mmCIF file of C-alpha atoms and ligand atoms in Angstrom:
data_model
loop_
_atom_site.group_PDB
_atom_site.id
_atom_site.type_symbol
_atom_site.label_atom_id
_atom_site.label_comp_id
_atom_site.label_asym_id
_atom_site.label_seq_id
_atom_site.Cartn_x
_atom_site.Cartn_y
_atom_site.Cartn_z
ATOM 1 C CA UNK I 647 -7.511 2.625 -15.302
ATOM 2 C CA UNK I 648 -4.338 1.220 -16.840
ATOM 3 C CA UNK I 649 -5.419 -1.692 -19.098
ATOM 4 C CA UNK I 650 -2.602 -3.790 -17.612
ATOM 5 C CA UNK I 651 -3.996 -3.395 -14.058
ATOM 6 C CA UNK I 652 -5.146 -6.565 -12.273
ATOM 7 C CA UNK I 653 -5.229 -7.913 -8.768
ATOM 8 C CA UNK I 654 -4.089 -11.520 -9.234
ATOM 9 C CA UNK I 655 -0.433 -10.848 -10.068
ATOM 10 C CA UNK I 656 0.630 -12.893 -7.045
ATOM 11 C CA UNK I 657 -1.478 -15.941 -7.882
ATOM 12 C CA UNK I 658 1.263 -18.073 -9.449
ATOM 13 C CA UNK I 659 3.762 -17.405 -6.664
ATOM 14 C CA UNK I 660 1.181 -17.939 -3.932
ATOM 15 C CA UNK I 661 0.295 -21.317 -5.450
ATOM 16 C CA UNK I 662 3.835 -22.705 -5.567
ATOM 17 C CA UNK I 663 5.955 -20.778 -3.018
ATOM 18 C CA UNK I 664 5.914 -23.648 -0.498
ATOM 19 C CA UNK I 665 7.681 -26.066 -2.864
ATOM 20 C CA UNK I 666 9.170 -23.761 -5.542
ATOM 21 C CA UNK I 667 12.781 -24.375 -4.516
ATOM 22 C CA UNK I 668 12.262 -28.104 -4.861
ATOM 23 C CA UNK I 669 11.250 -27.668 -8.521
ATOM 24 C CA UNK I 670 13.944 -25.236 -9.665
ATOM 25 C CA UNK I 671 17.597 -26.051 -8.927
ATOM 26 C CA UNK I 672 19.960 -23.490 -7.369
ATOM 27 C CA UNK I 673 21.733 -21.326 -9.966
ATOM 28 C CA UNK I 674 24.873 -22.692 -11.621
ATOM 29 C CA UNK I 675 28.118 -20.813 -10.892
ATOM 30 C CA UNK I 676 28.213 -19.616 -14.540
ATOM 31 C CA UNK I 677 24.826 -17.919 -14.072
ATOM 32 C CA UNK I 678 25.837 -16.207 -10.830
ATOM 33 C CA UNK I 679 29.160 -15.069 -12.364
ATOM 34 C CA UNK I 680 27.447 -13.715 -15.448
ATOM 35 C CA UNK I 681 24.844 -11.690 -13.518
ATOM 36 C CA UNK I 682 27.498 -10.455 -11.074
ATOM 37 C CA UNK I 683 29.661 -9.213 -13.957
ATOM 38 C CA UNK I 684 26.732 -7.461 -15.633
ATOM 39 C CA UNK I 685 25.750 -5.714 -12.386
ATOM 40 C CA UNK I 686 29.340 -4.620 -11.730
ATOM 41 C CA UNK I 687 29.483 -2.047 -8.936
ATOM 42 C CA UNK I 688 25.988 -0.806 -9.779
ATOM 43 C CA UNK I 689 22.511 -1.693 -8.626
ATOM 44 C CA UNK I 690 20.568 -4.725 -9.863
ATOM 45 C CA UNK I 691 16.821 -5.345 -9.886
ATOM 46 C CA UNK I 692 15.199 -8.776 -10.321
ATOM 47 C CA UNK I 693 11.651 -8.857 -11.688
ATOM 48 C CA UNK I 694 9.769 -11.575 -9.780
ATOM 49 C CA UNK I 695 12.527 -12.212 -7.242
ATOM 50 C CA UNK I 696 10.545 -15.139 -5.834
ATOM 51 C CA UNK I 697 12.044 -16.949 -2.863
ATOM 52 C CA UNK I 698 15.505 -15.603 -3.692
ATOM 53 C CA UNK I 699 16.771 -18.731 -5.476
ATOM 54 C CA UNK I 700 19.205 -16.595 -7.526
ATOM 55 C CA UNK I 701 19.105 -13.269 -5.653
ATOM 56 C CA UNK I 702 20.505 -14.761 -2.445
ATOM 57 C CA UNK I 703 23.534 -16.137 -4.320
ATOM 58 C CA UNK I 704 24.055 -12.709 -5.930
ATOM 59 C CA UNK I 705 23.755 -10.867 -2.613
ATOM 60 C CA UNK I 706 26.271 -13.334 -1.142
ATOM 61 C CA UNK I 707 28.579 -12.509 -4.071
ATOM 62 C CA UNK I 708 28.398 -8.800 -3.203
ATOM 63 C CA UNK I 709 25.808 -7.625 -5.747
ATOM 64 C CA UNK I 710 23.604 -4.712 -4.599
ATOM 65 C CA UNK I 711 20.324 -6.385 -5.484
ATOM 66 C CA UNK I 712 16.689 -5.624 -4.857
ATOM 67 C CA UNK I 713 13.534 -7.169 -6.222
ATOM 68 C CA UNK I 714 9.914 -6.725 -7.112
ATOM 69 C CA UNK I 715 7.514 -9.497 -6.176
ATOM 70 C CA UNK I 716 3.711 -9.647 -6.197
ATOM 71 C CA UNK I 717 3.290 -12.839 -4.194
ATOM 72 C CA UNK I 718 3.083 -12.475 -0.423
ATOM 73 C CA UNK I 719 3.957 -16.161 0.011
ATOM 74 C CA UNK I 720 7.125 -15.760 -2.078
ATOM 75 C CA UNK I 721 8.144 -12.632 -0.158
ATOM 76 C CA UNK I 722 7.642 -14.500 3.122
ATOM 77 C CA UNK I 723 9.754 -17.396 1.836
ATOM 78 C CA UNK I 724 12.576 -15.023 0.854
ATOM 79 C CA UNK I 725 12.463 -13.407 4.286
ATOM 80 C CA UNK I 726 12.527 -16.819 5.969
ATOM 81 C CA UNK I 727 15.535 -17.954 3.933
ATOM 82 C CA UNK I 728 17.595 -14.781 3.909
ATOM 83 C CA UNK I 729 16.133 -12.171 6.272
ATOM 84 C CA UNK I 730 19.635 -11.378 7.531
ATOM 85 C CA UNK I 731 20.727 -10.249 4.052
ATOM 86 C CA UNK I 732 18.114 -7.440 4.069
ATOM 87 C CA UNK I 733 17.396 -7.693 0.323
ATOM 88 C CA UNK I 734 14.868 -4.902 -0.387
ATOM 89 C CA UNK I 735 11.720 -6.258 -2.029
ATOM 90 C CA UNK I 736 9.016 -4.051 -3.503
ATOM 91 C CA UNK I 737 5.526 -5.594 -3.233
ATOM 92 C CA UNK I 738 3.993 -4.781 -6.609
ATOM 93 C CA UNK I 739 2.915 -6.004 -10.031
ATOM 94 C CA UNK I 740 5.955 -5.406 -12.248
ATOM 95 C CA UNK I 741 3.695 -4.357 -15.113
ATOM 96 C CA UNK I 742 2.487 -1.516 -12.877
ATOM 97 C CA UNK I 743 5.392 -0.203 -10.851
ATOM 98 C CA UNK I 744 9.096 -0.785 -10.245
ATOM 99 C CA UNK I 745 11.244 0.381 -7.356
ATOM 100 C CA UNK I 746 13.044 3.690 -7.883
ATOM 101 C CA UNK I 747 16.072 3.299 -10.155
ATOM 102 C CA UNK I 748 18.268 3.775 -11.930
ATOM 103 C CA UNK I 749 19.672 0.256 -12.270
ATOM 104 C CA UNK I 750 22.701 -1.058 -14.128
ATOM 105 C CA UNK I 751 21.056 -4.448 -14.469
ATOM 106 C CA UNK I 752 17.382 -5.406 -14.553
ATOM 107 C CA UNK I 753 16.698 -9.084 -15.126
ATOM 108 C CA UNK I 754 13.862 -11.591 -15.418
ATOM 109 C CA UNK I 755 14.606 -15.327 -15.241
ATOM 110 C CA UNK I 756 12.868 -18.552 -16.280
ATOM 111 C CA UNK I 757 10.154 -16.976 -18.432
ATOM 112 C CA UNK I 758 8.852 -14.812 -15.600
ATOM 113 C CA UNK I 759 7.419 -12.212 -18.000
ATOM 114 C CA UNK I 760 5.326 -14.967 -19.634
ATOM 115 C CA UNK I 761 3.279 -14.916 -16.414
ATOM 116 C CA UNK I 762 1.857 -11.552 -17.477
ATOM 117 C CA UNK I 763 -1.597 -12.056 -18.998
ATOM 118 C CA UNK I 764 -1.464 -9.901 -22.120
ATOM 119 C CA UNK I 765 0.924 -8.321 -24.627
ATOM 120 C CA UNK I 766 -0.179 -4.923 -23.203
ATOM 121 C CA UNK I 767 0.968 -5.920 -19.722
ATOM 122 C CA UNK I 768 4.277 -7.251 -21.089
ATOM 123 C CA UNK I 769 4.771 -4.020 -23.023
ATOM 124 C CA UNK I 770 3.965 -1.942 -19.946
ATOM 125 C CA UNK I 771 6.574 -3.875 -17.956
ATOM 126 C CA UNK I 772 9.260 -3.399 -20.625
ATOM 127 C CA UNK I 773 8.519 0.335 -20.804
ATOM 128 C CA UNK I 774 9.018 0.598 -17.025
ATOM 129 C CA UNK I 775 12.272 -1.350 -17.362
ATOM 130 C CA UNK I 776 13.545 0.993 -20.099
ATOM 131 C CA UNK I 777 12.800 4.002 -17.882
ATOM 132 C CA UNK I 778 14.664 2.510 -14.944
ATOM 133 C CA UNK I 779 17.974 1.689 -16.686
ATOM 134 C CA UNK I 780 21.137 3.775 -16.448
ATOM 135 C CA UNK I 781 22.751 4.859 -19.728
ATOM 136 C CA UNK I 782 24.960 1.769 -19.698
ATOM 137 C CA UNK I 783 22.284 -0.401 -18.086
ATOM 138 C CA UNK I 784 21.319 -3.853 -19.356
ATOM 139 C CA UNK I 785 17.959 -5.612 -19.314
ATOM 140 C CA UNK I 786 18.456 -9.393 -19.347
ATOM 141 C CA UNK I 787 15.623 -11.796 -20.103
ATOM 142 C CA UNK I 788 15.968 -15.572 -19.792
ATOM 143 C CA UNK I 789 13.542 -17.789 -21.647
ATOM 144 C CA UNK I 790 13.298 -21.533 -21.961
ATOM 145 C CA UNK I 791 10.601 -21.220 -24.609
ATOM 146 C CA UNK I 792 11.307 -22.616 -28.068
ATOM 147 C CA UNK I 793 9.088 -20.123 -29.855
ATOM 148 C CA UNK I 794 6.437 -22.619 -30.909
ATOM 149 C CA UNK I 795 3.585 -20.762 -29.171
ATOM 150 C CA UNK I 796 2.754 -17.942 -31.572
ATOM 151 C CA UNK I 797 -0.617 -16.898 -30.177
ATOM 152 C CA UNK I 798 -1.337 -13.650 -28.332
ATOM 153 C CA UNK I 799 -3.769 -15.426 -26.000
ATOM 154 C CA UNK I 800 -2.476 -16.883 -22.732
ATOM 155 C CA UNK I 801 -2.633 -20.632 -22.170
ATOM 156 C CA UNK I 802 -4.102 -21.955 -18.923
ATOM 157 C CA UNK I 803 -2.121 -24.982 -17.810
ATOM 158 C CA UNK I 804 -2.156 -27.296 -14.866
ATOM 159 C CA UNK I 805 1.239 -28.289 -13.492
ATOM 160 C CA UNK I 806 1.737 -31.363 -11.334
ATOM 161 C CA UNK I 807 5.014 -32.158 -9.553
ATOM 162 C CA UNK I 808 6.005 -35.115 -7.397
ATOM 163 C CA UNK I 809 8.259 -34.232 -4.460
ATOM 164 C CA UNK I 810 9.305 -36.892 -1.927
ATOM 165 C CA UNK I 811 6.338 -39.045 -2.895
ATOM 166 C CA UNK I 812 3.838 -36.208 -2.521
ATOM 167 C CA UNK I 813 1.942 -34.703 -5.449
ATOM 168 C CA UNK I 814 1.531 -30.921 -5.739
ATOM 169 C CA UNK I 815 -0.833 -29.319 -8.256
ATOM 170 C CA UNK I 816 -0.877 -25.690 -9.245
ATOM 171 C CA UNK I 817 -2.409 -23.649 -12.062
ATOM 172 C CA UNK I 818 -0.206 -21.620 -14.417
ATOM 173 C CA UNK I 819 -1.320 -19.120 -17.035
ATOM 174 C CA UNK I 820 1.375 -18.433 -19.608
ATOM 175 C CA UNK I 821 1.766 -16.049 -22.514
ATOM 176 C CA UNK I 822 5.185 -17.072 -23.839
ATOM 177 C CA UNK I 823 7.648 -14.483 -25.097
ATOM 178 C CA UNK I 824 9.874 -16.173 -27.691
ATOM 179 C CA UNK I 825 12.757 -14.055 -29.025
ATOM 180 C CA UNK I 826 10.915 -12.553 -31.992
ATOM 181 C CA UNK I 827 7.992 -11.382 -29.815
ATOM 182 C CA UNK I 828 10.317 -10.086 -27.149
ATOM 183 C CA UNK I 829 12.351 -8.090 -29.683
ATOM 184 C CA UNK I 830 9.203 -6.487 -31.084
ATOM 185 C CA UNK I 831 7.833 -5.496 -27.664
ATOM 186 C CA UNK I 832 11.262 -4.332 -26.512
ATOM 187 C CA UNK I 833 11.665 -2.128 -29.592
ATOM 188 C CA UNK I 834 8.278 -0.495 -28.892
ATOM 189 C CA UNK I 835 9.528 0.231 -25.365
ATOM 190 C CA UNK I 836 12.765 1.884 -26.498
ATOM 191 C CA UNK I 837 15.033 -1.117 -25.881
ATOM 192 C CA UNK I 838 17.401 -2.471 -28.524
ATOM 193 C CA UNK I 839 18.934 -5.925 -28.673
ATOM 194 C CA UNK I 840 22.561 -5.901 -27.608
ATOM 195 C CA UNK I 841 23.309 -9.654 -27.574
ATOM 196 C CA UNK I 842 21.597 -13.045 -27.377
ATOM 197 C CA UNK I 843 23.087 -16.208 -25.934
ATOM 198 C CA UNK I 844 22.039 -19.837 -25.813
ATOM 199 C CA UNK I 845 23.465 -20.387 -22.322
ATOM 200 C CA UNK I 846 25.017 -18.607 -19.347
ATOM 201 C CA UNK I 847 28.532 -19.046 -20.731
ATOM 202 C CA UNK I 848 27.659 -16.713 -23.603
ATOM 203 C CA UNK I 849 27.432 -19.293 -26.393
ATOM 204 C CA UNK I 850 25.755 -17.476 -29.309
ATOM 205 C CA UNK I 851 22.055 -18.239 -29.601
ATOM 206 C CA UNK I 852 20.723 -19.860 -32.758
ATOM 207 C CA UNK I 853 17.152 -20.605 -33.843
ATOM 208 C CA UNK I 854 16.297 -23.936 -32.253
ATOM 209 C CA UNK I 855 18.288 -23.216 -29.057
ATOM 210 C CA UNK I 856 15.967 -24.147 -26.242
ATOM 211 C CA UNK I 857 17.264 -21.494 -23.888
ATOM 212 C CA UNK I 858 17.632 -17.867 -24.873
ATOM 213 C CA UNK I 859 19.272 -15.152 -22.817
ATOM 214 C CA UNK I 860 18.570 -11.794 -24.405
ATOM 215 C CA UNK I 861 20.352 -8.587 -23.439
ATOM 216 C CA UNK I 862 18.935 -5.164 -24.264
ATOM 217 C CA UNK I 863 20.077 -1.597 -23.825
ATOM 218 C CA UNK I 864 18.109 1.624 -24.004
ATOM 219 C CA UNK I 865 18.024 2.972 -27.532
ATOM 220 C CA UNK I 866 20.248 5.996 -27.890
ATOM 221 C CA UNK I 867 18.279 9.080 -28.869
HETATM 222 C C1 SAM S 506 9.058 -18.363 -12.363
HETATM 223 S S1 SAM S 506 9.150 -17.538 -10.818
HETATM 224 C C2 SAM S 506 10.845 -16.999 -10.819
HETATM 225 C C3 SAM S 506 11.354 -16.716 -9.431
HETATM 226 C C4 SAM S 506 12.844 -16.319 -9.393
HETATM 227 N N1 SAM S 506 13.105 -15.204 -10.269
HETATM 228 C C5 SAM S 506 13.711 -17.495 -9.794
HETATM 229 O O1 SAM S 506 14.395 -17.419 -10.810
HETATM 230 O O2 SAM S 506 13.691 -18.484 -9.072
HETATM 231 C C6 SAM S 506 8.282 -16.037 -11.188
HETATM 232 C C7 SAM S 506 8.135 -15.090 -9.999
HETATM 233 O O3 SAM S 506 7.533 -13.881 -10.456
HETATM 234 C C8 SAM S 506 6.472 -13.490 -9.593
HETATM 235 N N2 SAM S 506 5.504 -12.746 -10.403
HETATM 236 C C9 SAM S 506 4.721 -13.234 -11.406
HETATM 237 N N3 SAM S 506 4.002 -12.259 -11.963
HETATM 238 C C10 SAM S 506 4.341 -11.117 -11.301
HETATM 239 C C11 SAM S 506 3.960 -9.765 -11.448
HETATM 240 N N4 SAM S 506 3.071 -9.394 -12.383
HETATM 241 N N5 SAM S 506 4.511 -8.835 -10.639
HETATM 242 C C12 SAM S 506 5.422 -9.200 -9.687
HETATM 243 N N6 SAM S 506 5.823 -10.486 -9.490
HETATM 244 C C13 SAM S 506 5.288 -11.426 -10.300
HETATM 245 C C14 SAM S 506 5.933 -14.820 -9.071
HETATM 246 O O4 SAM S 506 5.208 -14.638 -7.863
HETATM 247 C C15 SAM S 506 7.214 -15.628 -8.916
HETATM 248 O O5 SAM S 506 7.796 -15.416 -7.664
#
């Protein structure tokens, strides 16, 4: 059995799908523009598409987008919000399987890959991404992690949010992927760093930037 295999890949999404869009704001125009430009006329794949917070805006902007999503509750939420857009969503663990490519853009937002439970699972996901890119394809990874967490063991956290006077609790297990870790895993998967920004306008990243947006291409053989 693949060491990355597990059956709880949808746990995070199932726990917070009902109120997820109240925690995370809709994407800023600069983010939508940036992803739309990177996708161009090609196909885009979002890892952990969730309730479609960003994917719906991209589909509205004409991007040919599909997603992979392990959580049934998130998939149901996406269907409820945007069924008419017919965004294809593959029900799977993205460390195990991706929809058939190739893609010109594969992307993972808001530290989604940190939800994978081990470096092996993260590596497995990146290897699948590398295989699914076109020659000019880009893998984009957004992180809001400052790189402080250096351990290879996931942290079990308990998040609590207050929405309209009501408290919601949900468990989160995170194995952060700060830039240095991401670069190392990406290199082992045949991906090389193409650029790194500190925001969606393309401001160059510097150590200490809270946000990092890393762009990789397949290594040329
Ligand atoms: C932080 S949310 C991001 C959702 C969306 N990309 C956004 O930006 O709003 C992470 C999403 O990834 C999904 N997810 C987490 N681990 C996954 C896995 N191993 N395979 C597939 N989906 C996963 C979760 O269910 C959740 O919908």
